[in-house]
Tab-separated table of C-alpha atoms in Angstrom:
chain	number	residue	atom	x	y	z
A	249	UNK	CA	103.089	-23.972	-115.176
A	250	UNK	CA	100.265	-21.517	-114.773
A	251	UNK	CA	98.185	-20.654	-118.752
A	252	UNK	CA	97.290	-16.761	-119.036
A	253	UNK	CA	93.996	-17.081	-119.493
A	254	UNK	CA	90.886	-15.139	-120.291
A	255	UNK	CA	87.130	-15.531	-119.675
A	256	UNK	CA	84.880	-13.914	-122.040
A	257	UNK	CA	82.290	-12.372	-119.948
A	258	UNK	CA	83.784	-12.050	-116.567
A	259	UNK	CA	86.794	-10.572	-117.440
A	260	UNK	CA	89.159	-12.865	-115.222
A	261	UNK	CA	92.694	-12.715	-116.042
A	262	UNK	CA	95.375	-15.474	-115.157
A	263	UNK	CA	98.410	-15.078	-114.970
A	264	UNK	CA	101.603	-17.335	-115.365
A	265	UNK	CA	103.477	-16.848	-112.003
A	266	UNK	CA	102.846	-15.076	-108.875
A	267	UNK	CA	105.484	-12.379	-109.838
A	268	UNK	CA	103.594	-11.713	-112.984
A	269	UNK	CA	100.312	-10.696	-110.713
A	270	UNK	CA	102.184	-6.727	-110.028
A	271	UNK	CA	102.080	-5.894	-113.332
A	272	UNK	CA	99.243	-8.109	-114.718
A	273	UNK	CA	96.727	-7.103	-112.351
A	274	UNK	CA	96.198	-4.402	-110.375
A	275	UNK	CA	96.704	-5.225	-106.855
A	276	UNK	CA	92.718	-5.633	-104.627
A	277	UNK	CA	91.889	-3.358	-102.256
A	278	UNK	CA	91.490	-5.297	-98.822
A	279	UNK	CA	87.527	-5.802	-97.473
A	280	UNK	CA	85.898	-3.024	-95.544
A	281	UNK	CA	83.848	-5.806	-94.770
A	282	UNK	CA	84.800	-9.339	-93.917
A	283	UNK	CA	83.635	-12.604	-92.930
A	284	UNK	CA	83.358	-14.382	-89.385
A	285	UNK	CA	86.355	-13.049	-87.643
A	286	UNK	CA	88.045	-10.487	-90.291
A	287	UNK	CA	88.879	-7.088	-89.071
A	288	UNK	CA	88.092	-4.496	-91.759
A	289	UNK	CA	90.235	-2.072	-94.049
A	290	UNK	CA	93.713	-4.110	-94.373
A	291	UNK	CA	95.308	-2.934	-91.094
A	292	UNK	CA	97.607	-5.025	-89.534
A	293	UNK	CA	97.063	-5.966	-85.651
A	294	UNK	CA	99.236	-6.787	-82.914
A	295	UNK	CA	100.229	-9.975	-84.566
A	296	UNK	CA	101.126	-8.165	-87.494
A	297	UNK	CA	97.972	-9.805	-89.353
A	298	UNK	CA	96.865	-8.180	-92.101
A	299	UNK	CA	92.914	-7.544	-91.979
A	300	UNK	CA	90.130	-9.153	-94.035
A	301	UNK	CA	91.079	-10.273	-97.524
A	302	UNK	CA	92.565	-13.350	-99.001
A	303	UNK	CA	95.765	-12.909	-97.088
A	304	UNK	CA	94.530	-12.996	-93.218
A	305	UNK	CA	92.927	-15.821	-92.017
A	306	UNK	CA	90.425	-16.458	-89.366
A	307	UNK	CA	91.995	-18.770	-87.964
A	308	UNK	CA	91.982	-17.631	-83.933
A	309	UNK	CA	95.457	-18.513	-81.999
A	310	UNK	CA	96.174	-19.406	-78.573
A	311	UNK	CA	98.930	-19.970	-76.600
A	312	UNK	CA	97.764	-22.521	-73.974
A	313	UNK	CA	101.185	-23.024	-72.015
A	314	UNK	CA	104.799	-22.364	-71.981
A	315	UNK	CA	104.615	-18.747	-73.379
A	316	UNK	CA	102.018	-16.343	-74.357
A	317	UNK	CA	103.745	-15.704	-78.157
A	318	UNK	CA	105.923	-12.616	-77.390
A	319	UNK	CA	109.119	-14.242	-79.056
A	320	UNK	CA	109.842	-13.682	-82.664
A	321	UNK	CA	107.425	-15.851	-85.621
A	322	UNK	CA	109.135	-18.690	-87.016
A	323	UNK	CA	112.105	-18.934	-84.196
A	324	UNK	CA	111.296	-22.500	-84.632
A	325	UNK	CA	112.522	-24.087	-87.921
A	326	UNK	CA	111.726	-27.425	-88.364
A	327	UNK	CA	114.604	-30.591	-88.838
A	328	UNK	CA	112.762	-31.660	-91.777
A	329	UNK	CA	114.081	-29.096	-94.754
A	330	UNK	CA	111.114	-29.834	-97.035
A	331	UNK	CA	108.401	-29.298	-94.389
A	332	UNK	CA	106.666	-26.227	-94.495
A	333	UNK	CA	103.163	-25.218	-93.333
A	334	UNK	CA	100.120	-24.819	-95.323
A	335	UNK	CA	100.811	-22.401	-98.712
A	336	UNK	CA	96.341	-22.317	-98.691
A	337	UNK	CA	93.637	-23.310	-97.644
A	338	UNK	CA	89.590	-22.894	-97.682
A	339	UNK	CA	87.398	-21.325	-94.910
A	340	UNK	CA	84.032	-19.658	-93.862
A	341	UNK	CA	84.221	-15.785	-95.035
A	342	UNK	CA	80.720	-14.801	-95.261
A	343	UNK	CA	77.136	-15.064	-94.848
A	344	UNK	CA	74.531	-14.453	-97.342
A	345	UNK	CA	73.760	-11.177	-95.294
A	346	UNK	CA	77.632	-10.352	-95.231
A	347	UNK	CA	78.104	-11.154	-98.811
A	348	UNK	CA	74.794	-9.222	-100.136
A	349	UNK	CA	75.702	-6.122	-97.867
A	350	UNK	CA	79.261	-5.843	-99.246
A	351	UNK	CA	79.138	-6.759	-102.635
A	352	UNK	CA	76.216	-4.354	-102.903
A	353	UNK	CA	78.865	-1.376	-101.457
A	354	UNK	CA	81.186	-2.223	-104.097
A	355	UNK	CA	83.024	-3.654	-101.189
A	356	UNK	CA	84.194	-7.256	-102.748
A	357	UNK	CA	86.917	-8.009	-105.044
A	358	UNK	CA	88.347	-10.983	-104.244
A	359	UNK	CA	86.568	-13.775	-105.600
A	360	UNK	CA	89.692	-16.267	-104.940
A	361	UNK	CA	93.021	-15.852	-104.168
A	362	UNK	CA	94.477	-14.790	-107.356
A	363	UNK	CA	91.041	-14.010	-108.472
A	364	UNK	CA	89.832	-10.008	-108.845
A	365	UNK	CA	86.210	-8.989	-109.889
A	366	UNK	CA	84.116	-6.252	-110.605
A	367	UNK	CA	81.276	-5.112	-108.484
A	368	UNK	CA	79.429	-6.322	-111.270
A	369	UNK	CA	80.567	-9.744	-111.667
A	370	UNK	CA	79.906	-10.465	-108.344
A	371	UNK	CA	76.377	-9.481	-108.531
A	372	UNK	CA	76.598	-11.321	-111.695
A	373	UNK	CA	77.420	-14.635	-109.889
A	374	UNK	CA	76.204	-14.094	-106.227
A	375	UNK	CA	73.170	-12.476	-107.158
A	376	UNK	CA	71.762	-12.860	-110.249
A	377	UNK	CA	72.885	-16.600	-110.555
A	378	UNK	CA	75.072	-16.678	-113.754
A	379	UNK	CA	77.703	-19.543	-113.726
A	380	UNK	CA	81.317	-19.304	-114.162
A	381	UNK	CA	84.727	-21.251	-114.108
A	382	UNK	CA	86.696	-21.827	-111.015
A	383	UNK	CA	90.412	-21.756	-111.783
A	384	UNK	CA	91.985	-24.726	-110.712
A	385	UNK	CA	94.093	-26.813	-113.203
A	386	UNK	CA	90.832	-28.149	-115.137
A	387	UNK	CA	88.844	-24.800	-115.052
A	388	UNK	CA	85.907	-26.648	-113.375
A	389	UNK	CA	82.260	-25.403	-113.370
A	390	UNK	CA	81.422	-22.982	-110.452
A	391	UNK	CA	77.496	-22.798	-110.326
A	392	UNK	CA	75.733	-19.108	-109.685
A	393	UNK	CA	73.943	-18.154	-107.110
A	394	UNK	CA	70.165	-16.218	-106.487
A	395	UNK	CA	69.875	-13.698	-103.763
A	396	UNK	CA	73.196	-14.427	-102.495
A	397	UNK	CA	71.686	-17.250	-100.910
A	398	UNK	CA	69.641	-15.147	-98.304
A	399	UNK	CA	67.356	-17.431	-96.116
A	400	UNK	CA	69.962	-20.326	-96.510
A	401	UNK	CA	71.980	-21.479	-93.481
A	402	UNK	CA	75.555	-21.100	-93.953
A	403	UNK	CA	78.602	-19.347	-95.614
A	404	UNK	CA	80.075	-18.602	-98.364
A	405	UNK	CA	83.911	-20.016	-98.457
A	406	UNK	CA	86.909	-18.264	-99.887
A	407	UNK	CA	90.734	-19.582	-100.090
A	408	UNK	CA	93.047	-18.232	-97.740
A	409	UNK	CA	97.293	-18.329	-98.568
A	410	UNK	CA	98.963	-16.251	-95.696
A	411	UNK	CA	101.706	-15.649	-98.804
A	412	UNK	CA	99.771	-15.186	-102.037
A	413	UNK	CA	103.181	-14.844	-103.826
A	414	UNK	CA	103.870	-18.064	-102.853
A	415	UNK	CA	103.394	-20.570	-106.159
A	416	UNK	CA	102.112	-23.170	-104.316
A	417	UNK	CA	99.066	-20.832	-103.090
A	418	UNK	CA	97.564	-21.344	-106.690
A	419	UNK	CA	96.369	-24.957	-105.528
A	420	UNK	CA	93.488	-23.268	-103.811
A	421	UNK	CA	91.884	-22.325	-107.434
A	422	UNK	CA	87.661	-22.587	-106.596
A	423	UNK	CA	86.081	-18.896	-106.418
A	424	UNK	CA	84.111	-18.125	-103.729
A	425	UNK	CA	81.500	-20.892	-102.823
A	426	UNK	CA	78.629	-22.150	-100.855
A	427	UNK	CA	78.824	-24.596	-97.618
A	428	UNK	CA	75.777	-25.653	-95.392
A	429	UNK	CA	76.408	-24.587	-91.530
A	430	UNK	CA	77.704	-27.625	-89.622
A	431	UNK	CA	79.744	-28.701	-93.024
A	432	UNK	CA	83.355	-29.061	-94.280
A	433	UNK	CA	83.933	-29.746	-98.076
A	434	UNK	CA	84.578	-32.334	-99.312
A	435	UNK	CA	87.554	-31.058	-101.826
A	436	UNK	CA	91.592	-31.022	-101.770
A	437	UNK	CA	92.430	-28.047	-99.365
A	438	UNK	CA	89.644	-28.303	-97.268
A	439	UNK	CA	90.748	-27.149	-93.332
A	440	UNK	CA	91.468	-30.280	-91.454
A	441	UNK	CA	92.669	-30.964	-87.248
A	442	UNK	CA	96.197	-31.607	-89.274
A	443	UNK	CA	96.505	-28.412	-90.927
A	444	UNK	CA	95.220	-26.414	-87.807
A	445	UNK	CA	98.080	-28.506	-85.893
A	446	UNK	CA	100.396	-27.259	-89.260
A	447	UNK	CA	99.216	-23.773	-88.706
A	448	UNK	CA	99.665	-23.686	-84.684
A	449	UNK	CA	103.149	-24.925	-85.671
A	450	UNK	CA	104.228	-22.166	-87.627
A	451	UNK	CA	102.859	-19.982	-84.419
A	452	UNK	CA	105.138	-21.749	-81.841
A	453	UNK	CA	107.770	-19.325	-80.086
A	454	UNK	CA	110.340	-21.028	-77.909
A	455	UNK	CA	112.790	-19.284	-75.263
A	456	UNK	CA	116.170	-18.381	-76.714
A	457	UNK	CA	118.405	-20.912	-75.877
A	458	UNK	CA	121.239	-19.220	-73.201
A	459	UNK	CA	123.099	-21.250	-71.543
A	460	UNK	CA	125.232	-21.704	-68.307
A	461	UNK	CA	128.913	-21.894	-68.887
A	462	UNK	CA	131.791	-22.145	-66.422
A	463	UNK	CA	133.979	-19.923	-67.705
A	464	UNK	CA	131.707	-17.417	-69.083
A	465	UNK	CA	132.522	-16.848	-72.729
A	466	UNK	CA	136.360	-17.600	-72.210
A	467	UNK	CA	137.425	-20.981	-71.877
A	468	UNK	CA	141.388	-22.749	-71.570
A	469	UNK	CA	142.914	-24.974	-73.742
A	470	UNK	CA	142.542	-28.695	-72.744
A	471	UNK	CA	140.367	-27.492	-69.788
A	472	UNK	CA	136.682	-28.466	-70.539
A	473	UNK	CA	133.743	-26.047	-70.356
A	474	UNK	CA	131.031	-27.117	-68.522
A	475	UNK	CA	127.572	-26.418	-69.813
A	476	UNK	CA	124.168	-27.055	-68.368
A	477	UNK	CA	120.476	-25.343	-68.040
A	478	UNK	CA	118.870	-25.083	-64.602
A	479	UNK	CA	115.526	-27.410	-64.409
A	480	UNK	CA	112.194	-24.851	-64.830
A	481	UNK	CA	114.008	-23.507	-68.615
A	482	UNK	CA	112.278	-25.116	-71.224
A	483	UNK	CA	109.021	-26.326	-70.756
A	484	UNK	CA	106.466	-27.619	-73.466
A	485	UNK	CA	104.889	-24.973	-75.153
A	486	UNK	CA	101.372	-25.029	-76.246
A	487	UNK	CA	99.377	-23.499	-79.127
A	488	UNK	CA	95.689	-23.820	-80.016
A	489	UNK	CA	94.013	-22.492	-83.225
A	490	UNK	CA	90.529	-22.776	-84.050
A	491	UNK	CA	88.787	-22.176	-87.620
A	492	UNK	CA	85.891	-20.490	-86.531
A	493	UNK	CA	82.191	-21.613	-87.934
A	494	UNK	CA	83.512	-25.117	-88.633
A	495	UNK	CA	83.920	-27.198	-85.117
A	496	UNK	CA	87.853	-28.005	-86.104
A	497	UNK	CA	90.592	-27.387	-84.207
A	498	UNK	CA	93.857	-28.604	-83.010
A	499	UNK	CA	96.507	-27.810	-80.422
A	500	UNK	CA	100.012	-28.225	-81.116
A	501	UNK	CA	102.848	-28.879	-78.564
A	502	UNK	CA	106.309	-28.561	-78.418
A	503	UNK	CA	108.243	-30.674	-75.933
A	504	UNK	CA	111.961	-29.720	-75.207
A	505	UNK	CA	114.087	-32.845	-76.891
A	506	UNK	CA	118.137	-32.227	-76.186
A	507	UNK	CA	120.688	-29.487	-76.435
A	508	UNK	CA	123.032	-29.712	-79.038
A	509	UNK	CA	126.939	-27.881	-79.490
A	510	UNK	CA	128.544	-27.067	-82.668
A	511	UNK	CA	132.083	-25.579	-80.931
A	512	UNK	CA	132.579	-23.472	-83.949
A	513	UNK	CA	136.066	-25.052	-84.731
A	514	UNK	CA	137.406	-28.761	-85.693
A	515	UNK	CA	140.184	-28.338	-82.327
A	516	UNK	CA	137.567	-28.841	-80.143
A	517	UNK	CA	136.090	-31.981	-78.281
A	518	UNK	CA	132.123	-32.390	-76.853
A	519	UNK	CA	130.686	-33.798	-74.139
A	520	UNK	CA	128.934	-36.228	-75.139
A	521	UNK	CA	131.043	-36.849	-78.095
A	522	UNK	CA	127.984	-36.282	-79.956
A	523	UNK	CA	127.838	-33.005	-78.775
A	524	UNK	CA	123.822	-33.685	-78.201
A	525	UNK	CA	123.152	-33.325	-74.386
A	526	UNK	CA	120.012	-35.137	-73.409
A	527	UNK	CA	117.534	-33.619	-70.612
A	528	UNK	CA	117.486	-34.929	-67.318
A	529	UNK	CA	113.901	-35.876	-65.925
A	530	UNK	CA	114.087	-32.614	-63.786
A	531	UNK	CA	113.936	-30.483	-66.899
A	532	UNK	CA	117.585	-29.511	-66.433
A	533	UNK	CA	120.154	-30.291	-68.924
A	534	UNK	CA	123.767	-31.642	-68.204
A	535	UNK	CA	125.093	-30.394	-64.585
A	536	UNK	CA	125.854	-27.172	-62.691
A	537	UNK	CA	129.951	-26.865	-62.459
A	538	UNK	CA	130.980	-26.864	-58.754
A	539	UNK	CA	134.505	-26.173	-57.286
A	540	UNK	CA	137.175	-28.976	-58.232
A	541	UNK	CA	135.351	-30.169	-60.787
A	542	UNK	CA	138.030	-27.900	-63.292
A	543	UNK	CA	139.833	-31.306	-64.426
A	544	UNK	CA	136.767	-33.680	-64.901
A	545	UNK	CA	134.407	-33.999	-67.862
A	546	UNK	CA	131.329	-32.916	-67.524
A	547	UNK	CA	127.815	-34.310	-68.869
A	548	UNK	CA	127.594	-31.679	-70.985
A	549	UNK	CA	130.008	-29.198	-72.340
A	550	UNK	CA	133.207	-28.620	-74.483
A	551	UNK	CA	137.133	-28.653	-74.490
A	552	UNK	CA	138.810	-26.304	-76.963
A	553	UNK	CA	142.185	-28.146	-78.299
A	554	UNK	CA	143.746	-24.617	-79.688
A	555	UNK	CA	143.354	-21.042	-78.926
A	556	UNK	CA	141.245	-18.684	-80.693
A	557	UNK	CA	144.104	-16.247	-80.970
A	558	UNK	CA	141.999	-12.619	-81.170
A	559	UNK	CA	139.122	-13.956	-83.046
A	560	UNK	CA	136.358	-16.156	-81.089
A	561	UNK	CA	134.963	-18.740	-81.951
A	562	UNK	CA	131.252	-19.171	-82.321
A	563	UNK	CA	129.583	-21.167	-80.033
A	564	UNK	CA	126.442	-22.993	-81.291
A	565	UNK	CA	123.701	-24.140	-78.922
A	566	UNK	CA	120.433	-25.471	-80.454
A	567	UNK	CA	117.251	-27.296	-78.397
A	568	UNK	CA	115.707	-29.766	-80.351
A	569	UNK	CA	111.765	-29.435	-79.507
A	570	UNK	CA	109.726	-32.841	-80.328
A	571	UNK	CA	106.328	-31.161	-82.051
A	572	UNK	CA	102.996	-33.572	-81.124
A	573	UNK	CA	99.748	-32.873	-81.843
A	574	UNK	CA	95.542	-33.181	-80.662
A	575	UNK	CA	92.577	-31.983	-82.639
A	576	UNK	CA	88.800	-32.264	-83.122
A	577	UNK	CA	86.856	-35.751	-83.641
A	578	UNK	CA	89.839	-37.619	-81.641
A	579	UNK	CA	92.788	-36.553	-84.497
A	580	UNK	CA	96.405	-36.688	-83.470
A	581	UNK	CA	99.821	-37.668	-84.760
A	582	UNK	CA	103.696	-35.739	-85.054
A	583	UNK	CA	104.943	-32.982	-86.800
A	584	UNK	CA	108.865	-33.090	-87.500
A	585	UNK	CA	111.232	-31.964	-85.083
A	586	UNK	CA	111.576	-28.223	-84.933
A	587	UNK	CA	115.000	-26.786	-83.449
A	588	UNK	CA	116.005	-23.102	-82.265
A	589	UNK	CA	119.410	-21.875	-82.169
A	590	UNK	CA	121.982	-19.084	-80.863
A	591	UNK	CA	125.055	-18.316	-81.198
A	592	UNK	CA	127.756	-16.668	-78.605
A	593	UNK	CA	131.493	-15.940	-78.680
A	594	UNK	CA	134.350	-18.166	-77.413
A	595	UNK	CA	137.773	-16.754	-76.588
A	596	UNK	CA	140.046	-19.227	-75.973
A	597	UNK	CA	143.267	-18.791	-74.316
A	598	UNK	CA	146.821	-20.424	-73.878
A	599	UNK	CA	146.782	-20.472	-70.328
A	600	UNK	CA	147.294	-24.278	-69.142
A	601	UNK	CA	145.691	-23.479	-65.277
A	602	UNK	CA	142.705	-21.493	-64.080
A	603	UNK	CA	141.889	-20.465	-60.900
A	604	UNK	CA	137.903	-21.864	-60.786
């Protein structure tokens, strides 16, 4: 639980929960001037970004292999319910040149992520070296700065939550502080290879999952359905982000795992009887249906028990991706499982032979 509290002197505010921050505060006006890698004036790019401020990170993506990101954000959910990716983190924002130019231009107003000063507070603290409190859970001592540091080597860092309504973006308390180039701090939320590799994840886009089915979306009672994807489909995708100014980074890969069928009704049987059709070493999954084969059971598929009678039923077909991961200084481990998943109509019929 988050304490409204007041500073005498720097008139901070905190508030008790993110949704309290609309009509506690009034809401920041993004940077006209940002750190390493922030686009000014709060426009949103092609990645639907939004530029400079505490809610766009610098954070530079890549997509190395398997797909150049034009699918939808997020079409990969992860097994693991309780795994999300990072609510915050720290990074570089600014130099002492940056900082001095902007906060002299009225230009600065986030001093943390829930944080909003006045031109003259940061002058206060940046420039004319007056301390304050950061606002973390034990309202620690944040030592001020002279000259915004000018002559020093290195940047002044900021938190960063790509959803500052989330509550757990509050973790990331410290105002803006000072790091020596060639440094990482020392402190909880500090960028790391794993949360680049936890970033990169949330970045992955995967192919929709359409598969090959003999018949096409109609199928015969106690006839199987035979379901397979050609070799060349899936392939491991691969996503790189860098935090710029630090030397840290981590790429992220996604390896195609198994299909799995949900037949959208109990009256059904799957092939496997798990309904989870492994991939062959090829890259293909289950097998191709080929004249005669309209009896057998395939490697992969289904076999409706009951008719859908006028209203389909919906076919579920999910690709479990295996997520693995590489960073800087020799890093690496797994992320959970992520799985993406389409649905398709099934209409069923009485008819107990099929001309195939």
């Amino acid at each position: 639980m988050r304490s409204t509290r007041s500073t005498i002197g720097t008139a901070v505010v905190r508030v008790i929960a993110p949704l309290a921050i609309a009509s506690a505060l009034l809401p920041s006006p993004a940077l006209a001037l940002g750190g390493p890698g922030h686009e000014g004036g709060g426009s949103v790019d092609d990645e639907g970004n939004l530029g400079a401020g505490v809610t766009h990170s610098s954070i530079k993506i890549s997509y190395e292999s398997g797909g150049d990101g034009g699918g939808k954000k997020g079409n990969l959910a992860p097994i693991d319910p309780n795994w999300k990716p990072p609510a915050c983190w720290y990074e570089p924002a600014y130099t002492p040149e940056q900082l001095k130019k902007a906060a002299e231009a009225g230009e600065v107003d986030d001093a943390g992520i829930h944080e909003f000063w006045s031109d003259s507070l940061f002058i206060d603290h940046y420039d004319k070296g007056e301390d304050s409190n950061n606002f973390d859970d034990e309202n620690s001592h944040a030592e001020g700065y002279k000259n915004y540091n000018i002559g020093k080597d290195g940047y002044f860092w900021r938190g960063v939550a790509p959803d500052d309504s989330d509550p757990d973006s509050w973790d990331c308390g410290r105002i803006m502080f000072w790091q020596d180039a060639g440094t990482v701090p020392d402190i909880p939320h500090a960028p790391t290879p794993k949360m680049l590799a936890e970033y990169a994840y949330d970045k992955v886009k995967v192919p929709d999952t359409e598969v090959e089915l003999k018949p096409e979306a109609k199928s015969t009672v106690n006839l199987p359905t035979w379901v397979w994807l050609d070799k060349g489909t899936f392939k491991d995708v691969r996503v790189r982000a860098e935090l710029p100014n630090t030397g840290l980074w981590a790429e992220t890969t996604a390896t195609p795992k198994s299909l799995h069928l949900e037949p959208g009704t109990a009256d059904a049987e799957t092939f496997p009887a798990s309904g989870e059709c492994k991939i062959n070493e090829d890259g293909s999954i289950g097998t191709p249906y080929t004249k005669g084969k309209s009896k057998q059971d395939p490697p992969c598929g289904i076999k409706y028990l009951r008719a859908s009678n006028g209203k389909p039923y919906q076919l579920k077909a999910s690709i479990t991706w295996e997520i693995s991961w590489e960073g800087s200084g020799g890093t690496g481990d797994t992320l959970p499982d992520g799985t993406f998943e389409t649905t398709q109509d099934m209409d069923v019929q009485e008819i107990q032979s099929i001309n195939r």
